[in-house]
Short mmCIF file of C-alpha atoms and ligand atoms in Angstrom, two decimals:
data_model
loop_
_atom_site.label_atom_id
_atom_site.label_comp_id
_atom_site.label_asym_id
_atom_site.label_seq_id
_atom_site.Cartn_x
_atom_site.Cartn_y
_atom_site.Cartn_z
CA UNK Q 603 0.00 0.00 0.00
CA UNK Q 604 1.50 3.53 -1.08
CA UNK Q 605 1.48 6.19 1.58
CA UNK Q 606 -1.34 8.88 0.61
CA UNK Q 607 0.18 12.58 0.31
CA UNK Q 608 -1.08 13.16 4.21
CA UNK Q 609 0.81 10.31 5.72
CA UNK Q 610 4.21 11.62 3.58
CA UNK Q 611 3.29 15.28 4.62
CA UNK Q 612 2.34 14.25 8.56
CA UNK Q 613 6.08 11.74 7.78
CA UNK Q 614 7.95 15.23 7.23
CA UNK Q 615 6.64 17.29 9.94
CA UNK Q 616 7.22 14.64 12.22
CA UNK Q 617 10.42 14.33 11.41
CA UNK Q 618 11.13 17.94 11.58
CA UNK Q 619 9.66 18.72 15.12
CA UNK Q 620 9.88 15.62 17.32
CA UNK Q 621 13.69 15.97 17.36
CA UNK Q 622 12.53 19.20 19.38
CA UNK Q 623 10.41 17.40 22.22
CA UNK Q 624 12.14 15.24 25.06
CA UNK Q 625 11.80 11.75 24.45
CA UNK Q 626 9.84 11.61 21.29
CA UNK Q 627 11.39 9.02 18.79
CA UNK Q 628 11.65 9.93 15.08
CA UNK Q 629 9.62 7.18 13.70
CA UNK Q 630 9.63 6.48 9.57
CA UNK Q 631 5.60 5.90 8.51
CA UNK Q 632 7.39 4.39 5.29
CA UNK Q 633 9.97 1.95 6.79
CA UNK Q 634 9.88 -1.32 4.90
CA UNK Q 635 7.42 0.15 2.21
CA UNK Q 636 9.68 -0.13 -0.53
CA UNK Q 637 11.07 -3.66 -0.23
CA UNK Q 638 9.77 -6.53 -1.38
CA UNK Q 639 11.69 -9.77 -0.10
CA UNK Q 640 12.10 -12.81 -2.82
CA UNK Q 641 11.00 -16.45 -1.45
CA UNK Q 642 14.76 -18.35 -1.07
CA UNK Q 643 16.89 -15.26 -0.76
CA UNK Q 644 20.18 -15.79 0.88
CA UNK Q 645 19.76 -14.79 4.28
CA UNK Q 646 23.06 -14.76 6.94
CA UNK Q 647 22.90 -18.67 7.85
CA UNK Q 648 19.96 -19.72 6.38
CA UNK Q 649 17.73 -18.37 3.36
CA UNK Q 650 14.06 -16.66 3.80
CA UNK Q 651 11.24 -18.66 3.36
CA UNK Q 652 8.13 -18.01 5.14
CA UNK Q 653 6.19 -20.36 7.52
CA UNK Q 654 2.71 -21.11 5.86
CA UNK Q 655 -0.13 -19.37 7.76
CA UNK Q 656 -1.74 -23.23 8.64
CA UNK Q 657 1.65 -24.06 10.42
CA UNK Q 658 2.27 -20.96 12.54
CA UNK Q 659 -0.89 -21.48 13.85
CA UNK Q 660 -0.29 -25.29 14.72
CA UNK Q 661 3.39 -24.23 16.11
CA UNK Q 662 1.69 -21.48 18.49
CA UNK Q 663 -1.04 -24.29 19.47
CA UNK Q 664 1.70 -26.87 20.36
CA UNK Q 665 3.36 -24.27 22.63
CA UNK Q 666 -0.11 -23.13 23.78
CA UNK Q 667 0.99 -19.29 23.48
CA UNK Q 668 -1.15 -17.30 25.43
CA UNK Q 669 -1.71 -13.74 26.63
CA UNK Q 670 1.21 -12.05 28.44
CA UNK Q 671 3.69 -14.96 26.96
CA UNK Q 672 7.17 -13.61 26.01
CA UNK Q 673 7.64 -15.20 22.34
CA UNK Q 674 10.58 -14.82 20.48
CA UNK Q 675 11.02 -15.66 16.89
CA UNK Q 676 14.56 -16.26 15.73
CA UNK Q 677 15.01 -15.27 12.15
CA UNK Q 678 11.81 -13.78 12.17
CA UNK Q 679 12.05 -13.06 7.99
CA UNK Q 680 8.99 -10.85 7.35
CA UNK Q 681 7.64 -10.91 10.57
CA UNK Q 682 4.49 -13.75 10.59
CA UNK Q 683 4.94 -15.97 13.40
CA UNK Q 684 5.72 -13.04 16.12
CA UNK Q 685 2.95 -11.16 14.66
CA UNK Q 686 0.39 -13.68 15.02
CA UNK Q 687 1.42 -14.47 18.92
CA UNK Q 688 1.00 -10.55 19.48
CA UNK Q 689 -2.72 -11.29 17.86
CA UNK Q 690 -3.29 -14.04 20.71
CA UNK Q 691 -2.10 -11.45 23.16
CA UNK Q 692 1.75 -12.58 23.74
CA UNK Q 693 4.90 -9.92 24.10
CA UNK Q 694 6.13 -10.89 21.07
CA UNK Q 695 9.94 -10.62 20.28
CA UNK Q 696 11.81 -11.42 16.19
CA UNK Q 697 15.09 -11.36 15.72
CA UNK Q 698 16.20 -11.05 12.52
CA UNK Q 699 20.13 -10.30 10.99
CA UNK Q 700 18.83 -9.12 7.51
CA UNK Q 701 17.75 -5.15 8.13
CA UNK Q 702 15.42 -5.10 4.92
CA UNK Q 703 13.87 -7.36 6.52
CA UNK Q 704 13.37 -6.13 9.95
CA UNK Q 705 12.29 -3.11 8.67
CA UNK Q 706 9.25 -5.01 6.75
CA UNK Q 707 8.38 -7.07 9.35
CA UNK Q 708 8.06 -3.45 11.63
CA UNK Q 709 5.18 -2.10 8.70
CA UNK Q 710 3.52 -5.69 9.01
CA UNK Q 711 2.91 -5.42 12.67
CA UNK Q 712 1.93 -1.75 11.79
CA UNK Q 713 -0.48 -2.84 9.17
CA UNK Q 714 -1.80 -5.84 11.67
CA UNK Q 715 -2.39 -2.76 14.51
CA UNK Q 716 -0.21 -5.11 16.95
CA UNK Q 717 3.05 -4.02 19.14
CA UNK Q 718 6.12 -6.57 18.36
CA UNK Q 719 9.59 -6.05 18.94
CA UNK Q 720 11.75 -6.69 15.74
CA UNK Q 721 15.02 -6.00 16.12
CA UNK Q 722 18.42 -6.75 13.63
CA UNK Q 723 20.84 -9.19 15.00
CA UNK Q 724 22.06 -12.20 14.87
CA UNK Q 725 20.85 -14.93 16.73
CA UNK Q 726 23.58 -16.55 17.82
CA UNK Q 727 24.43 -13.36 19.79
CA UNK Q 728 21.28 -12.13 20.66
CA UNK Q 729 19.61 -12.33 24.52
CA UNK Q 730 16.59 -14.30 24.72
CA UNK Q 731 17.10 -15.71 28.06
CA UNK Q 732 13.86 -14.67 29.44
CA UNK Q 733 11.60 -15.50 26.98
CA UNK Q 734 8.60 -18.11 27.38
CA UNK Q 735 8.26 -19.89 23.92
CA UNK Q 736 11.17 -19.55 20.83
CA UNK Q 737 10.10 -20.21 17.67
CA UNK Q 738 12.50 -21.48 14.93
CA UNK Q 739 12.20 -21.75 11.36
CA UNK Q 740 15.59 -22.13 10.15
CA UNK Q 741 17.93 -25.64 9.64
CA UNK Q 742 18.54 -29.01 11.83
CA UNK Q 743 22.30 -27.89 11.87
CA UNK Q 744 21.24 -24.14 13.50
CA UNK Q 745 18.81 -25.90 15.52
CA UNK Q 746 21.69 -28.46 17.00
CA UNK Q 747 23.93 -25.31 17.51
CA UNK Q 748 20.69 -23.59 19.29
CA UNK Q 749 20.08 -26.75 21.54
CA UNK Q 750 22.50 -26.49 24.59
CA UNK Q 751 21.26 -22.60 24.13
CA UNK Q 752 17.65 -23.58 24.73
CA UNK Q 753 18.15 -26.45 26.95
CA UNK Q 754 19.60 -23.77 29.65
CA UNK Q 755 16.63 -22.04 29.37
CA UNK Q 756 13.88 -21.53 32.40
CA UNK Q 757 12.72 -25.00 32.63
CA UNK Q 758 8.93 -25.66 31.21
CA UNK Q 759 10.54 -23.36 28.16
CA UNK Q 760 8.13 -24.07 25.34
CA UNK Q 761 10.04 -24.21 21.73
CA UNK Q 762 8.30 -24.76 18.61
CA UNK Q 763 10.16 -25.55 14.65
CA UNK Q 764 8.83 -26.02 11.54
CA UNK Q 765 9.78 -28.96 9.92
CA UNK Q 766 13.45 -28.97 11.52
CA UNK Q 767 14.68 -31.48 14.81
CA UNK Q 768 17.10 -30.74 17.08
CA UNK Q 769 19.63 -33.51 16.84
CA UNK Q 770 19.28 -36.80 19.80
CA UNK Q 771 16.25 -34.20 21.95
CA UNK Q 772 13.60 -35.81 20.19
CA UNK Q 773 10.29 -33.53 20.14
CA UNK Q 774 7.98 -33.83 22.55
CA UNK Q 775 4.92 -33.74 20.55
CA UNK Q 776 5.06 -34.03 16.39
CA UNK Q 777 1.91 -32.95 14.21
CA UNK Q 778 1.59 -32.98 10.50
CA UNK Q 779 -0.02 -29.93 8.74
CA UNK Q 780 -0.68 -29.80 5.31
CA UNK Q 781 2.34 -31.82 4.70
CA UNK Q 782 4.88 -30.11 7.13
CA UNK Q 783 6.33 -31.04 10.18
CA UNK Q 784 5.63 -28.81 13.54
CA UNK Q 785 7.69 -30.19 16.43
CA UNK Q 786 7.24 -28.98 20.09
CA UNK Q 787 9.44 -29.34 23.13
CA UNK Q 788 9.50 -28.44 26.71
CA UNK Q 789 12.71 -27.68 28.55
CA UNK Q 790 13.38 -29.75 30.91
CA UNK Q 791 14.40 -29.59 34.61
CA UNK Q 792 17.66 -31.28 36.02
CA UNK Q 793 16.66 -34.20 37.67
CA UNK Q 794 19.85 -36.42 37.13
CA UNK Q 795 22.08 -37.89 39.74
CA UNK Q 796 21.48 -39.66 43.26
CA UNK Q 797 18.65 -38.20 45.60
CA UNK Q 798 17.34 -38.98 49.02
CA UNK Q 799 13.25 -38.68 49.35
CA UNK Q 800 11.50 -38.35 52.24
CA UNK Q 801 7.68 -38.83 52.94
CA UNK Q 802 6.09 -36.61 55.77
CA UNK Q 803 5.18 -40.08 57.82
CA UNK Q 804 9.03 -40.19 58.28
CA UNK Q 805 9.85 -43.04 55.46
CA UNK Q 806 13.10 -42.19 53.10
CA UNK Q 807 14.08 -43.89 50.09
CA UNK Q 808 17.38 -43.53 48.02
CA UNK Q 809 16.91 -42.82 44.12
CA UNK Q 810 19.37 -43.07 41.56
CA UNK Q 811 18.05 -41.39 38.15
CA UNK Q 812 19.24 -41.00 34.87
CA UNK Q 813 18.53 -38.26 32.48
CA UNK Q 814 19.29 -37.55 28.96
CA UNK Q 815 17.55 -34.22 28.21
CA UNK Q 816 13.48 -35.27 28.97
CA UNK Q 817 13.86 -38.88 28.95
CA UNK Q 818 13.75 -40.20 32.49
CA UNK Q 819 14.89 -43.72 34.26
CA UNK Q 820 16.71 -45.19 37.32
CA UNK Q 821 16.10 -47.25 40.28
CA UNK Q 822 15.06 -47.05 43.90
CA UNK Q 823 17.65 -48.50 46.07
CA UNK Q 824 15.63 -50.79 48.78
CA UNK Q 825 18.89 -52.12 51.38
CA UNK Q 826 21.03 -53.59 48.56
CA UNK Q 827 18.42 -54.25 46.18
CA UNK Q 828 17.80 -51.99 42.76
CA UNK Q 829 14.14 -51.86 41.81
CA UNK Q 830 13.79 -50.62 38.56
CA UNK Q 831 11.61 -47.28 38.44
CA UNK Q 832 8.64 -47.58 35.95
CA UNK Q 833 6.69 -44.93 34.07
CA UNK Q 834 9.47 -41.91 34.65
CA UNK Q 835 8.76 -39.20 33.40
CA UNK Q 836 9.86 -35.35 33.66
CA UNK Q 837 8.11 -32.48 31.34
CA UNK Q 838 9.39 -29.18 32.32
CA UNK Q 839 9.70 -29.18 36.49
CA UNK Q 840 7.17 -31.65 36.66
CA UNK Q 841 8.61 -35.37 37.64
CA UNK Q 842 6.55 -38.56 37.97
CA UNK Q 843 7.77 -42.40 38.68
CA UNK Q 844 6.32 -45.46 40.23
CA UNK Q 845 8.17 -47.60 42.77
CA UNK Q 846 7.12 -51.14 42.22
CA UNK Q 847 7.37 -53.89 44.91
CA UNK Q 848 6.42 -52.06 47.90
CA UNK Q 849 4.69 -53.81 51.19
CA UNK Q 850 1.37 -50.74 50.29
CA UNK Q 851 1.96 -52.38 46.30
CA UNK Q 852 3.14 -49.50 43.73
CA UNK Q 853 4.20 -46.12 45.12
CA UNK Q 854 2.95 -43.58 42.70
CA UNK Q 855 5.22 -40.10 43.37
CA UNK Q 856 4.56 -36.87 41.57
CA UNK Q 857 6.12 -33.40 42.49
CA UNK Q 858 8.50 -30.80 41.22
CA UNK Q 859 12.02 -30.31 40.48
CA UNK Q 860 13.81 -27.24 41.52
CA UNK Q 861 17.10 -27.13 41.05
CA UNK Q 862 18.78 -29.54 43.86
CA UNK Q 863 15.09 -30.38 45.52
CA UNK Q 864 12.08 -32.03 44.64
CA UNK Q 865 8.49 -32.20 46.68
CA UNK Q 866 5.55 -33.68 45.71
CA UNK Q 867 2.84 -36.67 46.85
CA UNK Q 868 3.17 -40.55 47.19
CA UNK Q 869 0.80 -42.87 47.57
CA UNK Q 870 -0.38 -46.49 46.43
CA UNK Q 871 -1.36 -46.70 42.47
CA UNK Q 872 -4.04 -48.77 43.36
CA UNK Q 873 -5.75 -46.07 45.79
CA UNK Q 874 -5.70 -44.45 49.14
CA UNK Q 875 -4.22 -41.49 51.40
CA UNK Q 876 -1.27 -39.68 49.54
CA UNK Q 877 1.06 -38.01 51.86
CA UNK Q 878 3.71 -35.13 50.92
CA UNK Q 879 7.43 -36.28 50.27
CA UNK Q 880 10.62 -33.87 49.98
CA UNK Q 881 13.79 -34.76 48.19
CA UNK Q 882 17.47 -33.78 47.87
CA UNK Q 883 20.06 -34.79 45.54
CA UNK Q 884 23.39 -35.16 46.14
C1 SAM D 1345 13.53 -19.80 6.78
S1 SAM D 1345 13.37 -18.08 7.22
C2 SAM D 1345 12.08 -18.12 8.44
C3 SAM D 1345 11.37 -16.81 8.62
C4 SAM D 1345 10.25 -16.83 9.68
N1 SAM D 1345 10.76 -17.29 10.98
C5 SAM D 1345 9.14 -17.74 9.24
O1 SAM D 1345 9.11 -18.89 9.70
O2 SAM D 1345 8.30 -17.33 8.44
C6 SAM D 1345 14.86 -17.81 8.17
C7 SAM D 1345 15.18 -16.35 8.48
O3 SAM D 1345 16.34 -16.30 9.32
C8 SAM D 1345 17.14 -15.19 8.94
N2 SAM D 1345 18.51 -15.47 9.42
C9 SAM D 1345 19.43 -16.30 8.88
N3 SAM D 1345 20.52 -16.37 9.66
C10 SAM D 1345 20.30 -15.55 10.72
C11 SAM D 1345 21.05 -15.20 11.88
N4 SAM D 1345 22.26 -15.71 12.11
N5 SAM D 1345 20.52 -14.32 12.76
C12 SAM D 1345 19.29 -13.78 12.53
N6 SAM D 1345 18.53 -14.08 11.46
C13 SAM D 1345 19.02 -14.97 10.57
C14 SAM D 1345 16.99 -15.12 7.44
O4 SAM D 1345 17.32 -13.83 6.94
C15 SAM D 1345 15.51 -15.50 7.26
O5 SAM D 1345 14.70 -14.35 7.27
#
């Protein structure tokens, strides 16, 4: 859309007086008006090609992006996938290295009538430590150089690609739209390494667990006998296992992880009072 002569003639004065008031931002009405981006150009590590509508919707479903989320696109091309999280409501964030392109993704959110932060830069240097949900449309090699990026992020960390993995951390969650891949995963916790549990009724039990990013096993240690834990699970802070063998039959524990301590509730599979437990590792 061209600018009519008002917007160029409101452009000019603006840019001739707000320089004069305190804190007022020169801001160009036309910025990104006069570029138009080619499917498969060359972009810094990977070329631009845009995420079809169908699949930026599935990718912001998987990471159930809500109001008030902080989302953050990297190599956010012309701007579609942070755009439509600001139209569910999220702080939405793109980072993008090639300028051209920043700039037109800054018109689309104009044109949309939503706030998004698009700023130039390249990923692999850019801060994105607090954000909520990453979304990636970009190459499985970027993504494996991205992983031990993401997997120190906030635990429970949503992060979304189109049609790209991320190496051995297998996705969470797969779906198929219209032919494409959108893959979800959740950061996970720490949970590896020996802990000590106790229940509130005074009990304690030693655990030994392994980890390799969300996939969970180990054993309970019951005097010099391993039982094998079954169903272990971790997604995010959240951490669930069953003890088998017990005199009460299967312990059922879930809880939290939080850095070097877990709590949570035991109690039979089968049925019948749950009681709080705490846990330490180390
Ligand atoms: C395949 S496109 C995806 C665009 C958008 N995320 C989407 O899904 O519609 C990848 C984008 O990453 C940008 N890019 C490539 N390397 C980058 C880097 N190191 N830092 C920031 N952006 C980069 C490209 O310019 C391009 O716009």
């Amino acid at each position: 859309m061209q600018p009519t002569r008002r917007q160029l003639l409101t452009t000019a004065s603006a840019a001739l007086f707000f320089p004069l008031l305190p804190g007022c931002a020169q801001v160009d009405l036309r910025e990104g008006a006069d570029y138009t981006p080619t499917v498969g150009q060359p972009g810094k590590d990977v070329v631009w090609v845009p995420t079809p509508d169908a699949v930026v919707q599935r990718m912001l479903d998987l990471a159930e992006v809500k109001a008030g989320d902080r989302v953050v696109d990297l190599g956010s091309g012309d701007g579609k996938i942070a755009i439509a999280a600001a139209k569910r409501g999220a702080r939405a964030r793109g980072i993008e290295y090639n300028p051209d392109m920043v700039a037109l993704a800054r018109r689309n959110a104009r044109e949309a009538g939503v706030q998004v932060d698009f700023a130039q830069g390249d990923i692999f240097q850019a801060d994105f430590s607090d954000a909520d949900v990453i979304t990636l449309y970009l190459l499985p090699s970027l993504n494996e150089q991205l992983r031990p990026i993401l997997l120190k992020m906030k635990p429970g960390t949503r992060v979304t690609s189109h049609q790209f993995r991320m190496g051995p951390w297998t996705p969470d969650r797969t779906d198929e739209v219209s032919g494409r891949d959108a893959h979800l995963w959740i950061v996970p916790a720490s949970a590896d390494g020996a802990w000590t549990l106790r229940a509130g009724d005074g009990a304690s039990l030693q655990l030994q667990l392994r980890q390799q990013f969300q996939m969970l096993d180990g054993h309970a240690l019951a005097g010099s006998q391993r039982v094998p834990l079954e169903l272990a699970s971790l997604r995010g802070r959240a951490i669930r296992f069953d003890v088998p063998g017990g005199t009460a039959g299967t312990l059922r524990f879930e809880g939290t992880v939080d850095g070097g301590r877990m709590s949570g509730t035991v109690g039979p599979l089968a049925g019948g009072p749950r009681v709080p437990f705490t846990g330490t590792r180390g």
